[in-house]
mmCIF file of C-alpha atoms in Angstrom:
data_model
loop_
_atom_site.group_PDB
_atom_site.id
_atom_site.type_symbol
_atom_site.label_atom_id
_atom_site.label_comp_id
_atom_site.label_asym_id
_atom_site.label_seq_id
_atom_site.Cartn_x
_atom_site.Cartn_y
_atom_site.Cartn_z
ATOM 1 C CA MET A 1 -88.453 -14.870 -0.231
ATOM 2 C CA ASP A 2 -85.933 -12.655 1.631
ATOM 3 C CA ASP A 3 -88.614 -10.565 3.420
ATOM 4 C CA ASP A 4 -86.217 -8.787 5.755
ATOM 5 C CA GLY A 5 -83.454 -8.126 3.164
ATOM 6 C CA ASN A 6 -80.712 -9.836 5.191
ATOM 7 C CA GLY A 7 -79.653 -12.137 2.324
ATOM 8 C CA TYR A 8 -81.145 -15.308 3.718
ATOM 9 C CA VAL A 9 -84.395 -16.642 2.220
ATOM 10 C CA ASP A 10 -87.123 -17.651 4.656
ATOM 11 C CA ASP A 11 -84.788 -17.602 7.702
ATOM 12 C CA VAL A 12 -87.624 -16.907 10.170
ATOM 13 C CA HIS A 13 -86.802 -20.180 12.015
ATOM 14 C CA GLY A 14 -83.002 -19.900 11.822
ATOM 15 C CA TRP A 15 -80.382 -20.887 9.225
ATOM 16 C CA ASP A 16 -78.288 -23.950 8.374
ATOM 17 C CA PHE A 17 -74.854 -22.684 7.268
ATOM 18 C CA VAL A 18 -73.753 -26.210 6.406
ATOM 19 C CA ASP A 19 -76.442 -26.883 3.834
ATOM 20 C CA GLY A 20 -77.260 -23.287 3.021
ATOM 21 C CA ASP A 21 -80.975 -23.469 3.829
ATOM 22 C CA ALA A 22 -83.549 -22.381 6.359
ATOM 23 C CA VAL A 23 -83.811 -25.832 8.014
ATOM 24 C CA PRO A 24 -81.311 -25.970 10.948
ATOM 25 C CA GLU A 25 -82.244 -29.454 12.172
ATOM 26 C CA ASP A 26 -79.992 -30.779 14.907
ATOM 27 C CA ARG A 27 -79.280 -34.435 14.127
ATOM 28 C CA TYR A 28 -76.177 -34.496 16.364
ATOM 29 C CA GLY A 29 -78.018 -33.459 19.539
ATOM 30 C CA HIS A 30 -75.427 -31.301 21.264
ATOM 31 C CA GLY A 31 -76.815 -27.959 20.133
ATOM 32 C CA THR A 32 -80.335 -28.695 21.279
ATOM 33 C CA HIS A 33 -79.074 -30.063 24.612
ATOM 34 C CA VAL A 34 -77.053 -26.913 25.240
ATOM 35 C CA ALA A 35 -79.835 -24.584 24.075
ATOM 36 C CA GLY A 36 -82.183 -26.336 26.582
ATOM 37 C CA ILE A 37 -79.765 -25.799 29.405
ATOM 38 C CA ALA A 38 -79.802 -22.063 28.597
ATOM 39 C CA ALA A 39 -83.443 -21.482 27.601
ATOM 40 C CA ALA A 40 -85.747 -24.430 27.907
ATOM 41 C CA VAL A 41 -89.274 -23.150 28.750
ATOM 42 C CA GLY A 42 -89.854 -22.885 32.452
ATOM 43 C CA ASN A 43 -92.819 -22.896 34.798
ATOM 44 C CA ASP A 44 -94.794 -25.212 32.526
ATOM 45 C CA ALA A 45 -94.590 -28.481 34.593
ATOM 46 C CA ILE A 46 -93.002 -30.215 31.588
ATOM 47 C CA GLY A 47 -89.459 -31.515 31.453
ATOM 48 C CA VAL A 48 -86.707 -29.121 32.551
ATOM 49 C CA ALA A 49 -86.313 -25.363 32.744
ATOM 50 C CA GLY A 50 -83.364 -23.480 31.348
ATOM 51 C CA VAL A 51 -81.336 -21.081 33.521
ATOM 52 C CA ALA A 52 -82.631 -18.203 31.388
ATOM 53 C CA PHE A 53 -86.008 -19.733 30.524
ATOM 54 C CA GLY A 54 -87.423 -16.400 29.332
ATOM 55 C CA ALA A 55 -84.771 -16.077 26.670
ATOM 56 C CA ARG A 56 -85.392 -16.750 22.980
ATOM 57 C CA VAL A 57 -83.147 -19.068 20.928
ATOM 58 C CA MET A 58 -81.980 -18.287 17.400
ATOM 59 C CA PRO A 59 -81.332 -21.774 15.890
ATOM 60 C CA LEU A 60 -78.236 -21.738 13.708
ATOM 61 C CA LYS A 61 -76.352 -24.754 12.402
ATOM 62 C CA GLY A 62 -72.641 -24.531 11.521
ATOM 63 C CA ILE A 63 -71.703 -28.166 12.306
ATOM 64 C CA THR A 64 -72.478 -31.247 10.208
ATOM 65 C CA ASP A 65 -74.668 -34.065 11.531
ATOM 66 C CA GLY A 66 -71.452 -35.911 12.312
ATOM 67 C CA GLY A 67 -70.172 -33.096 14.571
ATOM 68 C CA PHE A 68 -67.631 -31.447 12.198
ATOM 69 C CA GLY A 69 -67.624 -28.020 10.553
ATOM 70 C CA TYR A 70 -65.773 -25.452 8.535
ATOM 71 C CA ILE A 71 -64.395 -22.326 10.145
ATOM 72 C CA SER A 72 -66.007 -20.211 7.392
ATOM 73 C CA ASP A 73 -69.490 -21.585 8.201
ATOM 74 C CA LEU A 74 -69.055 -21.087 11.914
ATOM 75 C CA ALA A 75 -67.742 -17.485 11.406
ATOM 76 C CA GLU A 76 -70.695 -16.739 9.188
ATOM 77 C CA ALA A 77 -73.072 -18.110 11.821
ATOM 78 C CA ILE A 78 -71.508 -15.931 14.551
ATOM 79 C CA LEU A 79 -71.758 -12.834 12.442
ATOM 80 C CA TYR A 80 -75.315 -13.675 11.346
ATOM 81 C CA ALA A 81 -76.410 -14.006 14.991
ATOM 82 C CA ALA A 82 -74.791 -10.735 15.980
ATOM 83 C CA GLU A 83 -76.202 -8.888 12.977
ATOM 84 C CA ASN A 84 -79.672 -10.272 13.631
ATOM 85 C CA GLY A 85 -79.901 -9.072 17.255
ATOM 86 C CA ALA A 86 -78.426 -11.828 19.431
ATOM 87 C CA ASP A 87 -77.456 -10.534 22.858
ATOM 88 C CA VAL A 88 -75.469 -13.683 23.656
ATOM 89 C CA ILE A 89 -73.926 -16.192 21.283
ATOM 90 C CA ASN A 90 -73.084 -19.590 22.692
ATOM 91 C CA ASN A 91 -70.355 -21.591 20.903
ATOM 92 C CA SER A 92 -70.367 -25.151 22.319
ATOM 93 C CA TRP A 93 -67.966 -26.321 19.721
ATOM 94 C CA GLY A 94 -64.294 -26.126 19.370
ATOM 95 C CA GLY A 95 -61.100 -27.107 17.654
ATOM 96 C CA PHE A 96 -57.469 -26.310 17.638
ATOM 97 C CA GLY A 97 -56.509 -22.777 16.745
ATOM 98 C CA PRO A 98 -55.675 -20.018 16.614
ATOM 99 C CA ASP A 99 -57.779 -18.818 13.714
ATOM 100 C CA ASN A 100 -57.823 -15.181 12.710
ATOM 101 C CA LEU A 101 -61.209 -15.434 10.939
ATOM 102 C CA ILE A 102 -63.004 -16.635 14.122
ATOM 103 C CA PHE A 103 -61.212 -14.085 16.318
ATOM 104 C CA GLU A 104 -61.995 -11.236 13.918
ATOM 105 C CA THR A 105 -65.623 -12.405 13.793
ATOM 106 C CA ILE A 106 -65.835 -12.427 17.607
ATOM 107 C CA ASP A 107 -64.407 -8.901 17.550
ATOM 108 C CA ALA A 108 -67.107 -7.845 15.037
ATOM 109 C CA ALA A 109 -69.865 -9.474 17.197
ATOM 110 C CA ASN A 110 -68.523 -7.630 20.289
ATOM 111 C CA ALA A 111 -68.558 -4.357 18.315
ATOM 112 C CA LEU A 112 -72.275 -4.987 17.706
ATOM 113 C CA GLY A 113 -72.874 -5.343 21.463
ATOM 114 C CA THR A 114 -73.060 -9.171 21.486
ATOM 115 C CA VAL A 115 -71.463 -11.244 24.295
ATOM 116 C CA VAL A 116 -69.710 -14.292 22.844
ATOM 117 C CA VAL A 117 -69.462 -17.403 25.070
ATOM 118 C CA SER A 118 -67.365 -20.381 24.060
ATOM 119 C CA ALA A 119 -66.688 -23.824 25.484
ATOM 120 C CA ALA A 120 -63.327 -24.480 27.136
ATOM 121 C CA GLY A 121 -63.224 -27.985 25.555
ATOM 122 C CA ASN A 122 -63.541 -31.473 26.890
ATOM 123 C CA ASP A 123 -59.992 -32.873 26.789
ATOM 124 C CA GLY A 124 -59.059 -32.420 30.494
ATOM 125 C CA ARG A 125 -56.025 -30.329 29.455
ATOM 126 C CA MET A 126 -54.484 -27.081 30.470
ATOM 127 C CA THR A 127 -55.648 -24.413 27.984
ATOM 128 C CA SER A 128 -52.237 -22.738 27.861
ATOM 129 C CA SER A 129 -50.708 -25.944 26.453
ATOM 130 C CA TYR A 130 -52.671 -25.460 23.285
ATOM 131 C CA LEU A 131 -55.331 -23.013 22.053
ATOM 132 C CA TRP A 132 -58.912 -24.258 21.964
ATOM 133 C CA LEU A 133 -60.834 -22.330 19.332
ATOM 134 C CA PRO A 134 -62.958 -20.177 19.814
ATOM 135 C CA GLY A 135 -62.366 -20.212 23.565
ATOM 136 C CA GLY A 136 -59.727 -18.014 25.013
ATOM 137 C CA HIS A 137 -60.659 -14.914 23.025
ATOM 138 C CA PRO A 138 -59.731 -11.953 25.216
ATOM 139 C CA ARG A 139 -63.094 -10.244 24.727
ATOM 140 C CA GLY A 140 -65.236 -13.371 24.912
ATOM 141 C CA LEU A 141 -66.157 -15.623 27.842
ATOM 142 C CA THR A 142 -64.742 -19.122 28.013
ATOM 143 C CA ALA A 143 -66.712 -21.641 30.101
ATOM 144 C CA GLY A 144 -65.487 -24.842 31.672
ATOM 145 C CA ALA A 145 -67.449 -27.508 33.553
ATOM 146 C CA THR A 146 -67.792 -28.564 37.201
ATOM 147 C CA ALA A 147 -68.872 -31.847 38.683
ATOM 148 C CA SER A 148 -71.854 -32.135 41.063
ATOM 149 C CA ASP A 149 -69.575 -31.501 44.126
ATOM 150 C CA GLY A 150 -68.335 -28.193 42.638
ATOM 151 C CA SER A 151 -64.907 -29.504 41.618
ATOM 152 C CA ARG A 152 -63.703 -29.224 38.046
ATOM 153 C CA ALA A 153 -65.160 -31.958 35.855
ATOM 154 C CA GLY A 154 -62.373 -34.344 34.894
ATOM 155 C CA PHE A 155 -63.058 -33.868 31.154
ATOM 156 C CA SER A 156 -63.109 -30.030 31.308
ATOM 157 C CA ASN A 157 -60.160 -28.074 30.008
ATOM 158 C CA TYR A 158 -58.806 -25.590 32.547
ATOM 159 C CA GLY A 159 -56.434 -22.627 32.821
ATOM 160 C CA PHE A 160 -56.237 -18.838 33.020
ATOM 161 C CA GLU A 161 -58.128 -18.421 29.740
ATOM 162 C CA LEU A 162 -61.356 -19.579 31.431
ATOM 163 C CA SER A 163 -63.850 -16.947 32.483
ATOM 164 C CA VAL A 164 -66.339 -19.139 34.332
ATOM 165 C CA LEU A 165 -67.081 -22.682 35.402
ATOM 166 C CA ALA A 166 -70.662 -24.043 35.380
ATOM 167 C CA PRO A 167 -72.267 -27.391 36.229
ATOM 168 C CA GLY A 168 -71.559 -29.801 33.416
ATOM 169 C CA VAL A 169 -72.049 -33.368 34.579
ATOM 170 C CA ASP A 170 -75.343 -35.257 34.391
ATOM 171 C CA ILE A 171 -77.238 -32.148 33.312
ATOM 172 C CA LEU A 172 -80.822 -32.813 32.223
ATOM 173 C CA SER A 173 -81.949 -30.890 29.153
ATOM 174 C CA THR A 174 -83.820 -31.042 25.910
ATOM 175 C CA ARG A 175 -83.326 -33.448 22.965
ATOM 176 C CA SER A 176 -83.665 -32.803 19.271
ATOM 177 C CA SER A 177 -86.643 -34.457 17.582
ATOM 178 C CA HIS A 178 -84.294 -34.901 14.584
ATOM 179 C CA GLU A 179 -81.416 -36.568 16.479
ATOM 180 C CA VAL A 180 -80.096 -39.682 14.705
ATOM 181 C CA PHE A 181 -77.472 -40.758 17.198
ATOM 182 C CA PRO A 182 -78.118 -43.200 20.079
ATOM 183 C CA ALA A 183 -79.716 -41.749 23.169
ATOM 184 C CA ASP A 184 -76.678 -42.678 25.296
ATOM 185 C CA LEU A 185 -74.271 -40.729 23.121
ATOM 186 C CA ASP A 186 -72.077 -38.508 25.232
ATOM 187 C CA VAL A 187 -72.372 -35.132 23.504
ATOM 188 C CA GLY A 188 -70.171 -33.250 25.883
ATOM 189 C CA GLY A 189 -70.743 -31.492 29.135
ATOM 190 C CA ASP A 190 -69.708 -27.841 28.950
ATOM 191 C CA TRP A 191 -71.559 -24.857 27.653
#
């Protein structure tokens, strides 16, 4: 039942834009890892604490279990988050761009008062040599990764399009209980 009239049936626990249902299970692991860095429960003497451990997470799935996705699903997820009250949207995914649909969707999210943060990418390349989508949007924040000594992580993309660098190597975080990939899978380091 669509109790809140937003067009999504039983989305109280989030939405899966890949399968079109209210079961956004993370079988790839990256989304849960990044969400834990941001908002894992703190001050509970269990596991790790997120940097904003008082924040609430809106679980949305726009990427398949194999780590791929359609721009239309990802744009719909961004807009859904903004329209349903997200203060910050984290996009720890990327691909080659530009793409007008994603940039227009980020503009729409900004107009609703939502800050959109995107990964710089993990190719160790200069961002001006190619456009990493959705990073580089002029009204969004694009985040790269640093190593433990504060230098840029070798895998992190870099350039003037970046807004911020944050620790991104050997970061402890949460794991999805639905993850089907091996525990040692490198699911990326930036957020």
